[in-house]
Amino acid sequence: MSEATNEEGLIIYRHEDGFEIKLNGSALISHTTDQPLLYVGYGEETMEMYRGNFDIQDYVIERLALRHAEWKKQGEAEFVTFFNAKGGQPYLTLSLEQEAHGIRLAFTSEQSSINRVWFRVASDAEEKVYGCGEQMSHFNLRGKSFPLWTSEPGVGRNKKTYTTWQADVLDKAGGDYYTTNYPQPTYVSSKKYYCHVETTAYADFNFTKPNYHELQIWGVPRWIIVEAAATFVELASLIADRFGHQPELPEWTYNGIILGIQGGTGVVEAKLERALSKGVKVGGVWCQDWQGKRITSFGKRLMWNWRWNPEEYPQLDEKIGQWKKQGIRFLGYINPYVAVEGDLFQTAKAKGYLALTEQRDIYLVDFGEFYCGVVDFTNPEACEWYKQVIKENLIDFGLDGWMADFGEYLPIDLTLYSGESAKLMHNAWPVLWAKINYEAVKEAGKLGEIVYFMRAGYTGVQQYCTLLWAGDQSVDWSLDDGLASVIPAALSSGMVGNGLHHSDIGGYTSLHGNKRSKELFMRWAEMGAFTPVMRTHEGNRPYDCWQFDSDDETLEHLARMTEIYTLLSPYTKAMVKINAELGIPVQRPLFMHYEEDERSYDIQYQYLYGPDLLVAPVHQEHETSWTVYLPEDEWVHLWSGAKYTGGFIQVEAPLGKPPVFYREHSSYKELFREVGQL
Amino acid sequence: MSEATNEEGLIIYRHEDGFEIKLNGSALISHTTDQPLLYVGYGEETMEMYRGNFDIQDYVIERLALRHAEWKKQGEAEFVTFFNAKGGQPYLTLSLEQEAHGIRLAFTSEQSSINRVWFRVASDAEEKVYGCGEQMSHFNLRGKSFPLWTSEPGVGRNKKTYTTWQADVLDKAGGDYYTTNYPQPTYVSSKKYYCHVETTAYADFNFTKPNYHELQIWGVPRWIIVEAAATFVELASLIADRFGHQPELPEWTYNGIILGIQGGTGVVEAKLERALSKGVKVGGVWCQDWQGKRITSFGKRLMWNWRWNPEEYPQLDEKIGQWKKQGIRFLGYINPYVAVEGDLFQTAKAKGYLALTEQRDIYLVDFGEFYCGVVDFTNPEACEWYKQVIKENLIDFGLDGWMADFGEYLPIDLTLYSGESAKLMHNAWPVLWAKINYEAVKEAGKLGEIVYFMRAGYTGVQQYCTLLWAGDQSVDWSLDDGLASVIPAALSSGMVGNGLHHSDIGGYTSLHGNKRSKELFMRWAEMGAFTPVMRTHEGNRPYDCWQFDSDDETLEHLARMTEIYTLLSPYTKAMVKINAELGIPVQRPLFMHYEEDERSYDIQYQYLYGPDLLVAPVHQEHETSWTVYLPEDEWVHLWSGAKYTGGFIQVEAPLGKPPVFYREHSSYKELFREVGQL
């Protein structure tokens, strides 16, 4: 804490009336009596959950400006204690710690009753912010508030769509622009710093104010850290170092698409055969219902007892080996709940591995016409047992991957083994769930051979999750819920260190008359070819949705897309490696490599795929040409070879030829040219 | 301020740590360090208006508990000054004044920057509250918060209806359960006290908490008063004494229905003739378009230049006299805005009578495809001029009544003559508008001869408004927007001293495919017969709505209803007189006369009509019998003569025989029996 001559990076200045943390010479975090840094208070929240959808309201009883600050030094460390008024009681103490790339503000609460903290970070009209986990409606978060609470995203996330309204009124299942399976109290600024709040409490980041951001936390956070870098690429590495790197993807994933098929061994064989005969390159088959299924009013649902169901999948044990010889892996499904009808529930119940109600009964969660117990991940023995379930029932059985579903449903009124508050563990749950999967795979010696994909996340999921999937999109063209929404999802989660992203090709949710069209499926497959993993999903109502094998044209189009995907794989693989090593995501916003280009900061439906490809998926219906923004560079249109130097351009984009451009000076130029010949 | 031996009524007790105002022995308003009475703070609101619909958001920067209180005595008066903490700065001073029936707490702000005040009143689980102006979705307000801000109610006031959703998405015109033309910061408790906050600032009364109500005001109020009585009837008189009594209705209103007709002299004559020939008793014809009309996408709209339009209504000057001889009065329409195309606008502009923008230009309000100036009622000369317009163009021309429409649209960003803030005058505006009408009529010597009816209101409108009308219902059966909603509207406005209420028979708003049915019109007419005034409205889209003369059966049904209405008029007139003298509303909640009956406190779709009639309008479609709740008494079914003593009963309720009961021991028994013979 000293006057510095160097104005670069983050530096703390102390002055008579407070202090200032400057970023490259401008105030970022500052405190004075008139402009206090912190507000604290007491609130009474109401939180209601209905099948993973939350209705959260707050009533703030007191909100006090902490105007008065006092300093003290203990050894090397300096502490600032904050008061509402001089001579009153202290509320919070911060220790300010200068680190290699940033500054950490560690919090100590001086009043145990405080359950609301508001922390301000200076901003200006030009700044843009990104991240906050996986955000699907807005990439640049400026101008809105973002509640950070893992939940179902909702069937419709735009209150102005008829689908959302129906979901709200009929099922209490409508979402909003901020609802996500994967929130994270971390944002990245266009000023090339990131700010992270270490907490699992409910938080709400308010980016609506012209001069500051206000970070609200329902509890005193452990610390807040800001780190800065000279470039976005370097900042990405700092972020990955903070939250963890993903391993590389298994080699076999590059063999082709993972086909989502259900219905039993015979159906899988027949559909696989047909796909292969049409030239579709297949890396795996993914059968959610490998452990059985049930039918509910929502659609086809799974049995939720995590072991092979030989009635549904006869001879699967042998088949898995045969398929593997063909270069086709078998993937399944698991989640952190066990259905009451299954033997796993009985075991967990007998051993005390399930979370309890306040009255110490087994807590049963309503998943829509069936009930499940919650494996209590705060109980180390329960974790070991569930890892064992994964190892024995999934890995040893021969699975090379699975959807590790859910994680965002932890009810807030259950009693946990550790005695921790469910309200505080709710956001932590997806990470505990990821960790179980990670450790099971690692302990089985299969890291880098197995891939599991998750939708739920929170701070730290980066290091435990081998692949994100974008959750349950609607099978439509809506910006907030359909194909388009996957792009900001990939970009925002990438900004906070999740470098591997993919989505259900064709989307998932088909409700209220929403049915997947052939064109949507095809456009989604086109985007999928330019993501690390290609995978289809039948959807929740398969018979209402166009499928990969619904006609020959679709199969032929998919064959072309898988050919592109596999041909491109040396490049993709290199990008995945860079992500593993340096933490630079595979899908990147345009400004990551063109930071001087002001327009690039608001482009949320295009992405750079590595540094050398620019992908602008056609996300609207009935389009045969598409407007693309190119930052200034030398670009070559992948299919026509036409050259461009930047700006808004219009290109032909018939089905099968999505708008993709490569950098003329890429070292992969020959590979791209070859792909363009397809 | 003394220890009292008498535990009845409202008494102030002072104790070491604060004070307590007890009502009948229980704490009602109290202050201690641990349970402070007051919270104050600073907020930054955003308020956006679109055609009378407001989107209001608040951001509370600080909210401080005023825990520390200090007393001082000045002469007879005692003052309490409140601090956040002892030794800090003072925020508010209250003077506590014992009055004949209650206690007044007068506020003095000690910090000019305070713009939020929260005031708590003790409650318990059993208490119910009513009033807050004219509330249309809930009569008992407990369990919800009620923002108090005069506005368009919205096209749909239930966020779960498709109409509301469409209005929100297409027109920004959807309302919510609390939106109303007439809010008032006054509530009446089932504990037989009322509490009134004297302010015109935006307020929000929170009745959701089990142990207290929290009254939020966006500014320091002038005072808060609580008054108590031994019975609800006595309380009604105290309320009327506080806010003002209505004059009696003109004698001619009892001659029959007021028919809402548009289209010019010829159309009016023809329709009137047909109605009379079918036996409809007519007291007046009400022609909104007497001053001309225009067509917009919303429907038929008026010209908004307040003088006779001889092109539209040839020979109206003579006709008015002829009709009057037949016992049929002519009513028109006016509102506080002047359309840019008219001569009144030009006059007002020239004389400086119009409100201005911040840049001192004429402020034009968008009323939907046309623009108007706002007559500035803070300018005494403008008021005199507008009164003159009413006197000359309406009264002298021969009008015996009019709809005094609007009042709730005052934009919050205009500049007023008086220099007062438009945000603070917004809620006051309906009362200023009522006062203009009142004074014009009074100065013309026509009080009690002319009736004007208004939808917008606020504190004090009681004394200036001759008759409320329930605003723009939807032409449907919905509870929140249709026929049913008129009943809580009448009851709630009655609770705060508006004893005369009526509604558009058939409703008004026909949008998004909503069309008025024959049955709806007939059921509405049945209810209208048991309100002080019967009046029809064509609706905003007359051709989409069933009209009083759409077929003979409807005319015959209406004839029957007007016969009932006129035959009943001696009773109605007596009730209207009681309202004028004692302030007891004509339409009353059941508990007003049956306060021991716990069930009666939650009945919001029935009413007592005076003390001796109980009316339970059929407000749902396709019903021929109806369930009615009768408090314990001796009741006679009006049509069958069947006797009941109380409880839930089922009665036949075919069209033409709405569920109405009279008290066996009523002094009007013979009259009721006669009505029952019809």
mmCIF file with all atom_site columns, N, CA, C and O in Angstrom, chain A residues 491-514:
data_model
loop_
_atom_site.group_PDB
_atom_site.id
_atom_site.type_symbol
_atom_site.label_atom_id
_atom_site.label_alt_id
_atom_site.label_comp_id
_atom_site.label_asym_id
_atom_site.label_entity_id
_atom_site.label_seq_id
_atom_site.pdbx_PDB_ins_code
_atom_site.Cartn_x
_atom_site.Cartn_y
_atom_site.Cartn_z
_atom_site.occupancy
_atom_site.B_iso_or_equiv
_atom_site.pdbx_formal_charge
_atom_site.auth_seq_id
_atom_site.auth_comp_id
_atom_site.auth_asym_id
_atom_site.auth_atom_id
_atom_site.pdbx_PDB_model_num
ATOM 1  N N  . LEU A 1 491 ? -20.085 -18.125 -25.352 1.00 0.00 ? 491 LEU A N  1
ATOM 2  C CA . LEU A 1 491 ? -19.150 -17.007 -25.175 1.00 0.00 ? 491 LEU A CA 1
ATOM 3  C C  . LEU A 1 491 ? -19.039 -16.591 -23.714 1.00 0.00 ? 491 LEU A C  1
ATOM 4  O O  . LEU A 1 491 ? -17.944 -16.349 -23.207 1.00 0.00 ? 491 LEU A O  1
ATOM 5  N N  . SER A 1 492 ? -20.175 -16.487 -23.027 1.00 0.00 ? 492 SER A N  1
ATOM 6  C CA . SER A 1 492 ? -20.130 -16.016 -21.645 1.00 0.00 ? 492 SER A CA 1
ATOM 7  C C  . SER A 1 492 ? -19.471 -17.043 -20.737 1.00 0.00 ? 492 SER A C  1
ATOM 8  O O  . SER A 1 492 ? -18.635 -16.689 -19.895 1.00 0.00 ? 492 SER A O  1
ATOM 9  N N  . SER A 1 493 ? -19.807 -18.315 -20.915 1.00 0.00 ? 493 SER A N  1
ATOM 10 C CA . SER A 1 493 ? -19.154 -19.318 -20.067 1.00 0.00 ? 493 SER A CA 1
ATOM 11 C C  . SER A 1 493 ? -17.673 -19.404 -20.410 1.00 0.00 ? 493 SER A C  1
ATOM 12 O O  . SER A 1 493 ? -16.837 -19.614 -19.528 1.00 0.00 ? 493 SER A O  1
ATOM 13 N N  . GLY A 1 494 ? -17.347 -19.199 -21.681 1.00 0.00 ? 494 GLY A N  1
ATOM 14 C CA . GLY A 1 494 ? -15.932 -19.165 -22.069 1.00 0.00 ? 494 GLY A CA 1
ATOM 15 C C  . GLY A 1 494 ? -15.182 -18.034 -21.399 1.00 0.00 ? 494 GLY A C  1
ATOM 16 O O  . GLY A 1 494 ? -14.023 -18.186 -21.010 1.00 0.00 ? 494 GLY A O  1
ATOM 17 N N  . MET A 1 495 ? -15.849 -16.897 -21.235 1.00 0.00 ? 495 MET A N  1
ATOM 18 C CA . MET A 1 495 ? -15.194 -15.738 -20.607 1.00 0.00 ? 495 MET A CA 1
ATOM 19 C C  . MET A 1 495 ? -14.794 -16.016 -19.162 1.00 0.00 ? 495 MET A C  1
ATOM 20 O O  . MET A 1 495 ? -13.884 -15.378 -18.635 1.00 0.00 ? 495 MET A O  1
ATOM 21 N N  . VAL A 1 496 ? -15.514 -16.903 -18.497 1.00 0.00 ? 496 VAL A N  1
ATOM 22 C CA . VAL A 1 496 ? -15.149 -17.207 -17.112 1.00 0.00 ? 496 VAL A CA 1
ATOM 23 C C  . VAL A 1 496 ? -14.472 -18.575 -16.998 1.00 0.00 ? 496 VAL A C  1
ATOM 24 O O  . VAL A 1 496 ? -14.509 -19.213 -15.944 1.00 0.00 ? 496 VAL A O  1
ATOM 25 N N  . GLY A 1 497 ? -13.825 -19.004 -18.102 1.00 0.00 ? 497 GLY A N  1
ATOM 26 C CA . GLY A 1 497 ? -12.912 -20.124 -17.983 1.00 0.00 ? 497 GLY A CA 1
ATOM 27 C C  . GLY A 1 497 ? -13.441 -21.493 -18.350 1.00 0.00 ? 497 GLY A C  1
ATOM 28 O O  . GLY A 1 497 ? -12.802 -22.504 -18.059 1.00 0.00 ? 497 GLY A O  1
ATOM 29 N N  . ASN A 1 498 ? -14.605 -21.549 -18.991 1.00 0.00 ? 498 ASN A N  1
ATOM 30 C CA . ASN A 1 498 ? -15.118 -22.833 -19.476 1.00 0.00 ? 498 ASN A CA 1
ATOM 31 C C  . ASN A 1 498 ? -14.892 -22.861 -20.976 1.00 0.00 ? 498 ASN A C  1
ATOM 32 O O  . ASN A 1 498 ? -15.699 -22.333 -21.742 1.00 0.00 ? 498 ASN A O  1
ATOM 33 N N  . GLY A 1 499 ? -13.817 -23.478 -21.371 1.00 0.00 ? 499 GLY A N  1
ATOM 34 C CA . GLY A 1 499 ? -13.391 -23.358 -22.764 1.00 0.00 ? 499 GLY A CA 1
ATOM 35 C C  . GLY A 1 499 ? -14.019 -24.353 -23.708 1.00 0.00 ? 499 GLY A C  1
ATOM 36 O O  . GLY A 1 499 ? -13.826 -24.271 -24.914 1.00 0.00 ? 499 GLY A O  1
ATOM 37 N N  . LEU A 1 500 ? -14.763 -25.340 -23.178 1.00 0.00 ? 500 LEU A N  1
ATOM 38 C CA . LEU A 1 500 ? -15.347 -26.386 -24.022 1.00 0.00 ? 500 LEU A CA 1
ATOM 39 C C  . LEU A 1 500 ? -16.865 -26.369 -23.873 1.00 0.00 ? 500 LEU A C  1
ATOM 40 O O  . LEU A 1 500 ? -17.387 -26.572 -22.780 1.00 0.00 ? 500 LEU A O  1
ATOM 41 N N  . HIS A 1 501 ? -17.545 -26.132 -24.956 1.00 0.00 ? 501 HIS A N  1
ATOM 42 C CA . HIS A 1 501 ? -18.984 -25.936 -24.912 1.00 0.00 ? 501 HIS A CA 1
ATOM 43 C C  . HIS A 1 501 ? -19.610 -26.652 -26.089 1.00 0.00 ? 501 HIS A C  1
ATOM 44 O O  . HIS A 1 501 ? -19.009 -26.774 -27.144 1.00 0.00 ? 501 HIS A O  1
ATOM 45 N N  . HIS A 1 502 ? -20.816 -27.150 -25.916 1.00 0.00 ? 502 HIS A N  1
ATOM 46 C CA . HIS A 1 502 ? -21.575 -27.674 -27.057 1.00 0.00 ? 502 HIS A CA 1
ATOM 47 C C  . HIS A 1 502 ? -23.054 -27.674 -26.680 1.00 0.00 ? 502 HIS A C  1
ATOM 48 O O  . HIS A 1 502 ? -23.412 -27.268 -25.567 1.00 0.00 ? 502 HIS A O  1
ATOM 49 N N  . SER A 1 503 ? -23.910 -28.083 -27.590 1.00 0.00 ? 503 SER A N  1
ATOM 50 C CA . SER A 1 503 ? -25.353 -28.022 -27.315 1.00 0.00 ? 503 SER A CA 1
ATOM 51 C C  . SER A 1 503 ? -26.065 -29.199 -27.966 1.00 0.00 ? 503 SER A C  1
ATOM 52 O O  . SER A 1 503 ? -25.505 -29.911 -28.799 1.00 0.00 ? 503 SER A O  1
ATOM 53 N N  . ASP A 1 504 ? -27.310 -29.394 -27.539 1.00 0.00 ? 504 ASP A N  1
ATOM 54 C CA . ASP A 1 504 ? -28.179 -30.399 -28.159 1.00 0.00 ? 504 ASP A CA 1
ATOM 55 C C  . ASP A 1 504 ? -28.473 -29.959 -29.584 1.00 0.00 ? 504 ASP A C  1
ATOM 56 O O  . ASP A 1 504 ? -29.184 -28.954 -29.778 1.00 0.00 ? 504 ASP A O  1
ATOM 57 N N  . ILE A 1 505 ? -27.999 -30.685 -30.569 1.00 0.00 ? 505 ILE A N  1
ATOM 58 C CA . ILE A 1 505 ? -28.323 -30.306 -31.945 1.00 0.00 ? 505 ILE A CA 1
ATOM 59 C C  . ILE A 1 505 ? -29.824 -30.513 -32.154 1.00 0.00 ? 505 ILE A C  1
ATOM 60 O O  . ILE A 1 505 ? -30.338 -31.599 -31.942 1.00 0.00 ? 505 ILE A O  1
ATOM 61 N N  . GLY A 1 506 ? -30.506 -29.432 -32.500 1.00 0.00 ? 506 GLY A N  1
ATOM 62 C CA . GLY A 1 506 ? -31.964 -29.467 -32.657 1.00 0.00 ? 506 GLY A CA 1
ATOM 63 C C  . GLY A 1 506 ? -32.703 -28.931 -31.455 1.00 0.00 ? 506 GLY A C  1
ATOM 64 O O  . GLY A 1 506 ? -33.906 -28.714 -31.520 1.00 0.00 ? 506 GLY A O  1
ATOM 65 N N  . GLY A 1 507 ? -32.001 -28.728 -30.338 1.00 0.00 ? 507 GLY A N  1
ATOM 66 C CA . GLY A 1 507 ? -32.673 -28.247 -29.124 1.00 0.00 ? 507 GLY A CA 1
ATOM 67 C C  . GLY A 1 507 ? -33.385 -29.383 -28.412 1.00 0.00 ? 507 GLY A C  1
ATOM 68 O O  . GLY A 1 507 ? -33.381 -30.535 -28.876 1.00 0.00 ? 507 GLY A O  1
ATOM 69 N N  . TYR A 1 508 ? -34.007 -29.060 -27.304 1.00 0.00 ? 508 TYR A N  1
ATOM 70 C CA . TYR A 1 508 ? -34.607 -30.091 -26.458 1.00 0.00 ? 508 TYR A CA 1
ATOM 71 C C  . TYR A 1 508 ? -36.092 -29.891 -26.181 1.00 0.00 ? 508 TYR A C  1
ATOM 72 O O  . TYR A 1 508 ? -36.896 -30.786 -26.351 1.00 0.00 ? 508 TYR A O  1
ATOM 73 N N  . THR A 1 509 ? -36.472 -28.661 -25.728 1.00 0.00 ? 509 THR A N  1
ATOM 74 C CA . THR A 1 509 ? -37.802 -28.498 -25.155 1.00 0.00 ? 509 THR A CA 1
ATOM 75 C C  . THR A 1 509 ? -38.859 -28.241 -26.208 1.00 0.00 ? 509 THR A C  1
ATOM 76 O O  . THR A 1 509 ? -38.841 -27.248 -26.934 1.00 0.00 ? 509 THR A O  1
ATOM 77 N N  . SER A 1 510 ? -39.798 -29.148 -26.261 1.00 0.00 ? 510 SER A N  1
ATOM 78 C CA . SER A 1 510 ? -40.917 -29.075 -27.197 1.00 0.00 ? 510 SER A CA 1
ATOM 79 C C  . SER A 1 510 ? -42.178 -29.111 -26.356 1.00 0.00 ? 510 SER A C  1
ATOM 80 O O  . SER A 1 510 ? -42.583 -30.159 -25.883 1.00 0.00 ? 510 SER A O  1
ATOM 81 N N  . LEU A 1 511 ? -42.762 -27.927 -26.140 1.00 0.00 ? 511 LEU A N  1
ATOM 82 C CA . LEU A 1 511 ? -43.964 -27.827 -25.306 1.00 0.00 ? 511 LEU A CA 1
ATOM 83 C C  . LEU A 1 511 ? -44.863 -26.760 -25.901 1.00 0.00 ? 511 LEU A C  1
ATOM 84 O O  . LEU A 1 511 ? -44.413 -25.940 -26.695 1.00 0.00 ? 511 LEU A O  1
ATOM 85 N N  . HIS A 1 512 ? -46.110 -26.754 -25.486 1.00 0.00 ? 512 HIS A N  1
ATOM 86 C CA . HIS A 1 512 ? -47.051 -25.721 -25.894 1.00 0.00 ? 512 HIS A CA 1
ATOM 87 C C  . HIS A 1 512 ? -47.100 -25.559 -27.414 1.00 0.00 ? 512 HIS A C  1
ATOM 88 O O  . HIS A 1 512 ? -47.133 -24.453 -27.942 1.00 0.00 ? 512 HIS A O  1
ATOM 89 N N  . GLY A 1 513 ? -47.024 -26.688 -28.103 1.00 0.00 ? 513 GLY A N  1
ATOM 90 C CA . GLY A 1 513 ? -47.172 -26.657 -29.548 1.00 0.00 ? 513 GLY A CA 1
ATOM 91 C C  . GLY A 1 513 ? -45.894 -26.367 -30.316 1.00 0.00 ? 513 GLY A C  1
ATOM 92 O O  . GLY A 1 513 ? -45.893 -26.284 -31.544 1.00 0.00 ? 513 GLY A O  1
ATOM 93 N N  . ASN A 1 514 ? -44.797 -26.225 -29.587 1.00 0.00 ? 514 ASN A N  1
ATOM 94 C CA . ASN A 1 514 ? -43.497 -25.941 -30.189 1.00 0.00 ? 514 ASN A CA 1
ATOM 95 C C  . ASN A 1 514 ? -42.892 -27.247 -30.717 1.00 0.00 ? 514 ASN A C  1
ATOM 96 O O  . ASN A 1 514 ? -42.625 -28.156 -29.938 1.00 0.00 ? 514 ASN A O  1
#
